[in-house]
Short mmCIF file of C-alpha atoms in Angstrom, two decimals:
data_model
loop_
_atom_site.label_atom_id
_atom_site.label_comp_id
_atom_site.label_asym_id
_atom_site.label_seq_id
_atom_site.Cartn_x
_atom_site.Cartn_y
_atom_site.Cartn_z
CA MET D 1 -81.50 342.73 142.39
CA HIS D 2 -84.75 340.93 142.13
CA GLY D 3 -85.26 338.47 139.30
CA PRO D 4 -88.27 338.62 137.01
CA PRO D 5 -91.54 337.59 138.56
CA SER D 6 -92.74 334.05 138.03
CA SER D 7 -95.52 333.35 135.60
CA ALA D 8 -97.83 333.20 138.59
CA GLY D 9 -96.66 336.55 139.97
CA ASN D 10 -98.93 337.66 142.75
CA PHE D 11 -102.02 336.11 141.13
CA GLY D 12 -101.87 332.64 142.69
CA PRO D 13 -101.16 329.27 141.05
CA PRO D 14 -101.72 328.71 137.36
CA PHE D 15 -105.28 327.82 136.24
CA ARG D 16 -105.68 324.04 136.30
CA GLY D 17 -109.20 323.40 135.04
CA GLY D 18 -111.67 325.43 137.04
CA PRO D 19 -112.36 325.78 140.72
CA SER D 20 -114.70 323.64 142.76
CA PHE D 21 -116.81 325.62 145.21
CA GLN D 22 -118.39 323.99 148.21
CA GLY D 23 -122.07 324.68 148.17
CA GLY D 24 -121.69 326.43 144.79
CA PRO D 25 -122.76 325.41 141.30
CA PRO D 26 -121.83 321.88 140.15
CA CYS D 27 -118.62 321.39 138.22
CA HIS D 28 -118.68 320.56 134.51
CA GLY D 29 -118.18 316.87 135.20
CA GLY D 30 -121.18 316.77 137.50
CA LEU D 31 -123.32 318.63 134.99
CA ARG D 32 -122.38 316.15 132.27
CA ARG D 33 -123.24 313.24 134.51
CA SER D 34 -126.62 314.80 135.30
CA CYS D 35 -127.36 315.21 131.58
CA TRP D 36 -126.41 311.63 130.79
CA GLU D 37 -128.52 310.35 133.67
CA ALA D 38 -131.50 312.35 132.35
CA LEU D 39 -131.02 311.02 128.82
CA ASP D 40 -130.63 307.48 130.11
CA GLY D 41 -134.15 307.51 131.54
CA PRO D 42 -137.34 306.65 129.61
CA THR D 43 -138.12 310.29 128.81
CA GLY D 44 -134.57 310.94 127.65
CA ARG D 45 -134.52 307.91 125.40
CA ARG D 46 -137.84 309.01 123.91
CA LEU D 47 -136.46 312.48 123.18
CA VAL D 48 -133.40 310.96 121.50
CA GLN D 49 -135.65 308.75 119.36
CA LEU D 50 -137.80 311.72 118.34
CA ALA D 51 -134.74 313.80 117.44
CA ALA D 52 -133.27 310.95 115.40
CA GLY D 53 -136.59 310.46 113.65
CA ALA D 54 -136.83 314.15 112.81
CA VAL D 55 -133.31 314.12 111.36
CA ALA D 56 -134.13 311.02 109.30
CA VAL D 57 -137.35 312.56 107.95
CA GLY D 58 -135.59 315.81 107.09
CA LEU D 59 -132.82 313.97 105.30
CA GLY D 60 -135.34 311.82 103.44
CA LEU D 61 -137.32 314.86 102.29
CA LYS D 62 -134.15 316.58 101.15
CA LEU D 63 -133.03 313.54 99.14
CA TYR D 64 -136.50 313.13 97.64
CA SER D 65 -136.61 316.82 96.70
CA ARG D 66 -133.22 316.52 95.03
CA TYR D 67 -134.37 313.41 93.15
CA LYS D 68 -137.53 315.17 91.88
CA ARG D 69 -135.47 318.20 90.92
CA GLN D 70 -133.13 316.04 88.83
CA GLN D 71 -136.12 314.34 87.20
CA ARG D 72 -137.60 317.70 86.21
CA ARG D 73 -134.32 318.82 84.68
CA GLN D 74 -134.04 315.64 82.66
CA ARG D 75 -137.57 316.20 81.39
CA TRP D 76 -136.82 319.81 80.48
CA GLN D 77 -133.78 318.76 78.46
CA GLN D 78 -136.04 316.51 76.43
CA GLU D 79 -137.91 319.55 75.10
CA GLY D 80 -135.22 319.81 72.44
CA LYS D 81 -132.18 321.85 71.50
CA ASP D 82 -132.55 325.62 71.85
CA VAL D 83 -136.07 325.37 73.28
CA VAL D 84 -136.51 327.82 76.15
CA VAL D 85 -138.25 326.43 79.24
CA LEU D 86 -139.74 329.44 81.02
CA HIS D 87 -140.34 328.74 84.71
CA THR D 88 -143.11 330.87 86.16
CA PHE D 89 -146.43 330.78 88.02
CA PRO D 90 -149.70 329.53 86.47
CA ARG D 91 -151.59 331.79 84.09
CA ALA D 92 -154.34 334.13 85.25
CA THR D 93 -157.83 334.41 83.85
CA SER D 94 -157.43 338.03 82.77
CA CYS D 95 -153.97 337.82 81.14
CA PRO D 96 -151.41 335.12 80.31
CA ASN D 97 -149.17 336.03 83.25
CA MET D 98 -149.47 338.22 86.34
CA SER D 99 -145.69 338.61 86.38
CA PRO D 100 -144.64 341.45 84.05
CA PHE D 101 -141.17 339.91 83.89
CA ALA D 102 -142.42 336.52 82.70
CA LEU D 103 -144.78 338.22 80.25
CA LYS D 104 -141.89 340.32 78.98
CA ILE D 105 -139.84 337.19 78.22
CA GLU D 106 -142.79 335.45 76.57
CA THR D 107 -143.52 338.49 74.40
CA TYR D 108 -139.87 338.81 73.39
CA CYS D 109 -139.70 335.13 72.42
CA ARG D 110 -142.76 335.59 70.24
CA MET D 111 -141.30 338.71 68.65
CA ALA D 112 -137.96 336.98 67.96
CA GLY D 113 -139.44 333.64 66.85
CA ILE D 114 -137.81 331.71 69.71
CA ALA D 115 -139.45 328.40 70.64
CA TYR D 116 -140.43 328.15 74.30
CA VAL D 117 -142.58 326.14 76.70
CA ILE D 118 -144.00 327.04 80.11
CA ASP D 119 -143.19 325.17 83.33
CA THR D 120 -145.12 325.90 86.53
CA GLU D 121 -143.76 323.04 88.67
CA GLU D 122 -140.70 325.02 89.80
CA PRO D 123 -141.50 328.72 89.45
CA MET D 124 -138.70 329.92 91.75
CA GLY D 125 -135.07 329.56 90.75
CA SER D 126 -131.98 329.06 92.90
CA LYS D 127 -131.81 332.81 93.58
CA ASN D 128 -135.40 332.65 94.87
CA LYS D 129 -136.54 334.72 91.90
CA SER D 130 -139.20 334.17 89.27
CA PRO D 131 -139.17 333.86 86.33
CA TRP D 132 -136.07 331.97 85.22
CA ILE D 133 -135.28 329.83 82.20
CA THR D 134 -133.62 326.57 81.29
CA ILE D 135 -132.11 326.18 77.83
CA ASN D 136 -129.90 323.30 76.70
CA GLY D 137 -129.39 322.33 80.35
CA GLU D 138 -128.23 325.83 81.34
CA GLU D 139 -130.11 328.00 83.83
CA VAL D 140 -130.44 331.79 83.56
CA GLN D 141 -132.22 334.04 86.09
CA ASP D 142 -133.55 337.62 86.07
CA SER D 143 -135.52 338.88 83.08
CA GLU D 144 -132.87 341.37 81.96
CA LEU D 145 -130.11 338.76 82.03
CA ILE D 146 -132.42 336.32 80.27
CA LEU D 147 -133.16 338.71 77.39
CA ASP D 148 -129.47 339.54 77.05
CA TYR D 149 -128.62 335.82 77.02
CA LEU D 150 -131.27 334.99 74.41
CA GLU D 151 -130.17 337.81 72.11
CA LYS D 152 -126.54 336.66 72.25
CA HIS D 153 -127.29 332.94 72.12
CA PHE D 154 -129.51 333.11 69.05
CA ASN D 155 -127.46 335.95 67.55
CA ARG D 156 -130.50 337.52 65.99
CA PRO D 157 -131.55 340.75 67.68
CA LEU D 158 -134.86 342.17 66.56
CA VAL D 159 -134.35 344.11 63.34
CA ALA D 160 -136.20 347.11 64.69
CA THR D 161 -134.07 347.13 67.84
CA ALA D 162 -130.85 347.01 65.81
CA LYS D 163 -131.98 350.11 63.87
CA LEU D 164 -132.37 352.29 66.96
CA SER D 165 -130.06 355.22 67.55
CA PRO D 166 -128.13 355.54 70.83
CA GLU D 167 -130.63 358.19 71.92
CA GLN D 168 -133.55 355.86 71.22
CA HIS D 169 -131.84 353.04 73.10
CA ALA D 170 -131.40 355.38 76.07
CA THR D 171 -135.08 356.37 75.94
CA GLY D 172 -136.15 352.73 75.76
CA ARG D 173 -133.88 351.83 78.64
CA LEU D 174 -135.20 354.63 80.83
CA VAL D 175 -138.82 353.64 80.12
CA GLN D 176 -138.09 350.00 80.92
CA VAL D 177 -136.39 350.81 84.23
CA MET D 178 -139.20 353.21 85.20
CA LEU D 179 -141.80 350.52 84.58
CA ASP D 180 -139.88 347.54 85.97
CA GLU D 181 -138.50 349.18 89.09
CA HIS D 182 -140.98 351.92 89.97
CA ALA D 183 -144.39 351.46 88.37
CA MET D 184 -144.44 347.73 89.11
CA GLY D 185 -143.49 348.43 92.73
CA CYS D 186 -146.55 350.66 93.00
CA MET D 187 -148.78 348.07 91.33
CA ALA D 188 -147.46 345.32 93.59
CA MET D 189 -148.12 347.51 96.63
CA LYS D 190 -151.69 348.10 95.49
CA ARG D 191 -152.20 344.46 94.52
CA TYR D 192 -150.74 342.65 97.53
CA ILE D 193 -150.69 345.06 100.48
CA ILE D 194 -153.32 347.75 100.06
CA ASP D 195 -156.01 345.49 98.57
CA ARG D 196 -154.73 342.35 100.36
CA MET D 197 -155.07 340.34 97.14
CA GLU D 198 -158.86 340.72 97.03
CA TYR D 199 -158.77 341.53 93.30
CA VAL D 200 -156.09 338.91 92.69
CA ARG D 201 -158.47 336.25 94.00
CA THR D 202 -160.92 337.10 91.20
CA ILE D 203 -158.41 336.65 88.36
CA VAL D 204 -156.50 333.51 89.35
CA PRO D 205 -157.72 330.05 88.24
CA GLU D 206 -159.73 328.02 90.73
CA LYS D 207 -156.78 325.81 91.64
CA MET D 208 -154.86 328.92 92.79
CA LYS D 209 -157.52 330.50 95.01
CA ARG D 210 -156.56 328.39 98.03
CA MET D 211 -152.92 329.36 97.55
CA VAL D 212 -153.94 333.03 97.67
CA THR D 213 -155.56 332.43 101.06
CA VAL D 214 -152.43 330.66 102.34
CA TYR D 215 -150.25 333.48 101.03
CA ARG D 216 -152.36 336.11 102.80
CA ILE D 217 -152.07 334.24 106.10
CA PHE D 218 -148.39 333.29 106.08
CA PHE D 219 -146.56 335.63 103.70
CA SER D 220 -148.32 339.01 103.71
CA ALA D 221 -146.19 340.24 106.63
CA SER D 222 -142.93 339.45 104.82
CA MET D 223 -144.26 341.10 101.64
CA LYS D 224 -145.25 344.18 103.64
CA LYS D 225 -141.77 344.33 105.15
CA ALA D 226 -140.18 344.00 101.70
CA MET D 227 -142.32 346.86 100.39
CA TYR D 228 -141.36 349.00 103.37
CA ILE D 229 -137.66 348.35 102.74
CA LYS D 230 -138.13 349.13 99.06
CA GLY D 231 -139.71 352.45 100.06
CA VAL D 232 -143.13 352.25 98.46
CA GLY D 233 -144.54 350.57 101.56
CA ARG D 234 -144.13 353.79 103.55
CA PHE D 235 -146.84 355.63 101.61
CA THR D 236 -150.63 355.79 101.69
CA GLU D 237 -152.81 354.36 98.94
CA GLN D 238 -153.43 357.85 97.56
CA GLU D 239 -149.70 358.54 97.37
CA VAL D 240 -148.91 355.16 95.79
CA LEU D 241 -151.52 355.73 93.08
CA PHE D 242 -150.15 359.24 92.53
CA PHE D 243 -146.72 357.76 91.77
CA LEU D 244 -148.18 355.07 89.52
CA TYR D 245 -150.38 357.44 87.52
CA ARG D 246 -147.43 359.76 86.89
CA ASP D 247 -145.47 356.82 85.45
CA LEU D 248 -148.39 355.89 83.20
CA GLN D 249 -148.65 359.52 82.08
CA ALA D 250 -144.96 359.51 81.19
CA LEU D 251 -145.40 356.29 79.20
CA ALA D 252 -148.36 357.82 77.33
CA ASP D 253 -146.38 360.98 76.58
CA ILE D 254 -143.40 359.05 75.20
CA LEU D 255 -145.66 356.84 73.08
CA GLY D 256 -147.59 359.81 71.71
CA LYS D 257 -149.17 358.97 68.35
CA LYS D 258 -146.55 356.38 67.38
CA PRO D 259 -147.80 352.83 66.78
CA PHE D 260 -145.03 351.43 68.99
CA LEU D 261 -142.92 352.82 71.80
CA LEU D 262 -140.03 354.16 69.70
CA GLY D 263 -141.39 354.27 66.17
CA SER D 264 -143.25 352.35 63.50
CA GLU D 265 -141.87 348.92 64.48
CA ALA D 266 -141.91 346.98 67.74
CA THR D 267 -138.56 346.64 69.52
CA ALA D 268 -137.38 344.71 72.55
CA TYR D 269 -138.37 347.68 74.70
CA ASP D 270 -141.98 347.17 73.60
CA ALA D 271 -141.91 343.73 75.20
CA ALA D 272 -141.21 345.38 78.56
CA ALA D 273 -143.66 348.26 78.09
CA PHE D 274 -146.46 345.94 76.96
CA ALA D 275 -145.86 343.56 79.89
CA SER D 276 -146.15 346.32 82.49
CA LEU D 277 -149.10 347.98 80.78
CA THR D 278 -150.86 344.61 80.80
CA GLN D 279 -150.57 344.53 84.59
CA ALA D 280 -152.17 347.97 84.84
CA LEU D 281 -155.04 347.07 82.52
CA CYS D 282 -155.65 343.47 83.53
CA ALA D 283 -154.13 342.52 86.87
CA THR D 284 -153.85 345.29 89.46
CA ALA D 285 -157.20 346.84 90.37
CA PRO D 286 -160.39 347.99 88.59
CA GLU D 287 -159.68 351.63 89.42
CA VAL D 288 -156.23 351.43 87.85
CA GLU D 289 -157.67 349.94 84.65
CA LEU D 290 -160.32 352.67 84.62
CA GLN D 291 -157.66 355.36 84.99
CA VAL D 292 -155.80 354.07 81.93
CA ARG D 293 -158.92 353.66 79.79
CA GLN D 294 -160.30 357.09 80.68
CA LYS D 295 -157.07 359.10 80.56
CA HIS D 296 -154.81 357.37 78.02
CA ASP D 297 -156.56 356.22 74.88
CA ASN D 298 -153.22 355.88 73.10
CA LEU D 299 -152.05 353.33 75.70
CA VAL D 300 -155.21 351.29 75.25
CA GLN D 301 -154.73 351.28 71.47
CA TYR D 302 -151.08 350.33 71.93
CA PHE D 303 -152.05 347.44 74.20
CA ASP D 304 -154.61 346.19 71.66
CA ARG D 305 -152.07 346.54 68.84
CA MET D 306 -149.37 344.51 70.63
CA LYS D 307 -151.90 341.92 71.74
CA ALA D 308 -153.24 341.44 68.20
CA LYS D 309 -149.76 341.25 66.67
CA PHE D 310 -148.07 338.87 69.10
CA TRP D 311 -150.80 337.25 71.21
CA SER D 312 -153.46 335.87 68.87
CA ASP D 313 -153.96 332.98 71.34
CA TRP D 314 -154.48 335.30 74.34
CA ASP D 315 -158.01 334.15 75.18
CA GLN D 316 -157.13 330.48 74.83
CA LEU D 317 -154.19 330.83 77.23
CA CYS D 318 -156.08 332.58 80.00
CA GLU D 319 -157.21 329.83 82.35
CA LYS D 320 -160.65 329.76 83.87
#
């Protein structure tokens, strides 16, 4: 009987580190020597110096950025206990904030009597989202999570909100999601992609106009891709406005003749509705504002009512 085949079998001797072919490609050792010889020359040493310098500069910038970040957080903590630091972009000339989510938080704080200050040095949080807040050294991101946190932290929900029935809460929730997730997507598409920020340039303060130009050059493609992924970027201007105007019609129908969204008193849902309506009237496009003013007088009156009640300093806040 034959014994079991050796480990080599009929396949030759075991692999011992790679063959060497005459006239073929150089072995690994030769390649390494060639690389070292290249790096040992003047050009190689220069490349090594440049690479080391780049690493040093990158590390220095990272450490400096971390240092400045820590300094900002120390300064924010000095604002005082339970003072909300709202991190967002600078104010516009037509409204206090072009972000409906930042404006929603500001309006809620005013409605609930919560002290807050604005920071524009670090508008984007660690999740690359704006706005976000700092309070007592703690960071909270996303406007919905922020409002939930503030309500629980201060333990004083708006009286009018607490009075709502489950059905009214559901209605308010549906309106908020429609505006935050759908209507604002349409307005952003109109604002940043269709109009290429032409109208935006007219309502930002002078110090921001150059940033708008930079954004158009370097970031419009990524914004366009994001809108395409979201879905709204796949439609024409006429179709986008069709979607937006239907949302505004729904908001007008729900409001009806009531002074506020769900009754005679303003609730937390009004903060969201007012913030999105502000974008339509003040920060999207002249034709969108005209559509609201011509078709929905009740929305215009609602906007004026909320503005008068909670934003008496509106004109002073809008930067020129």
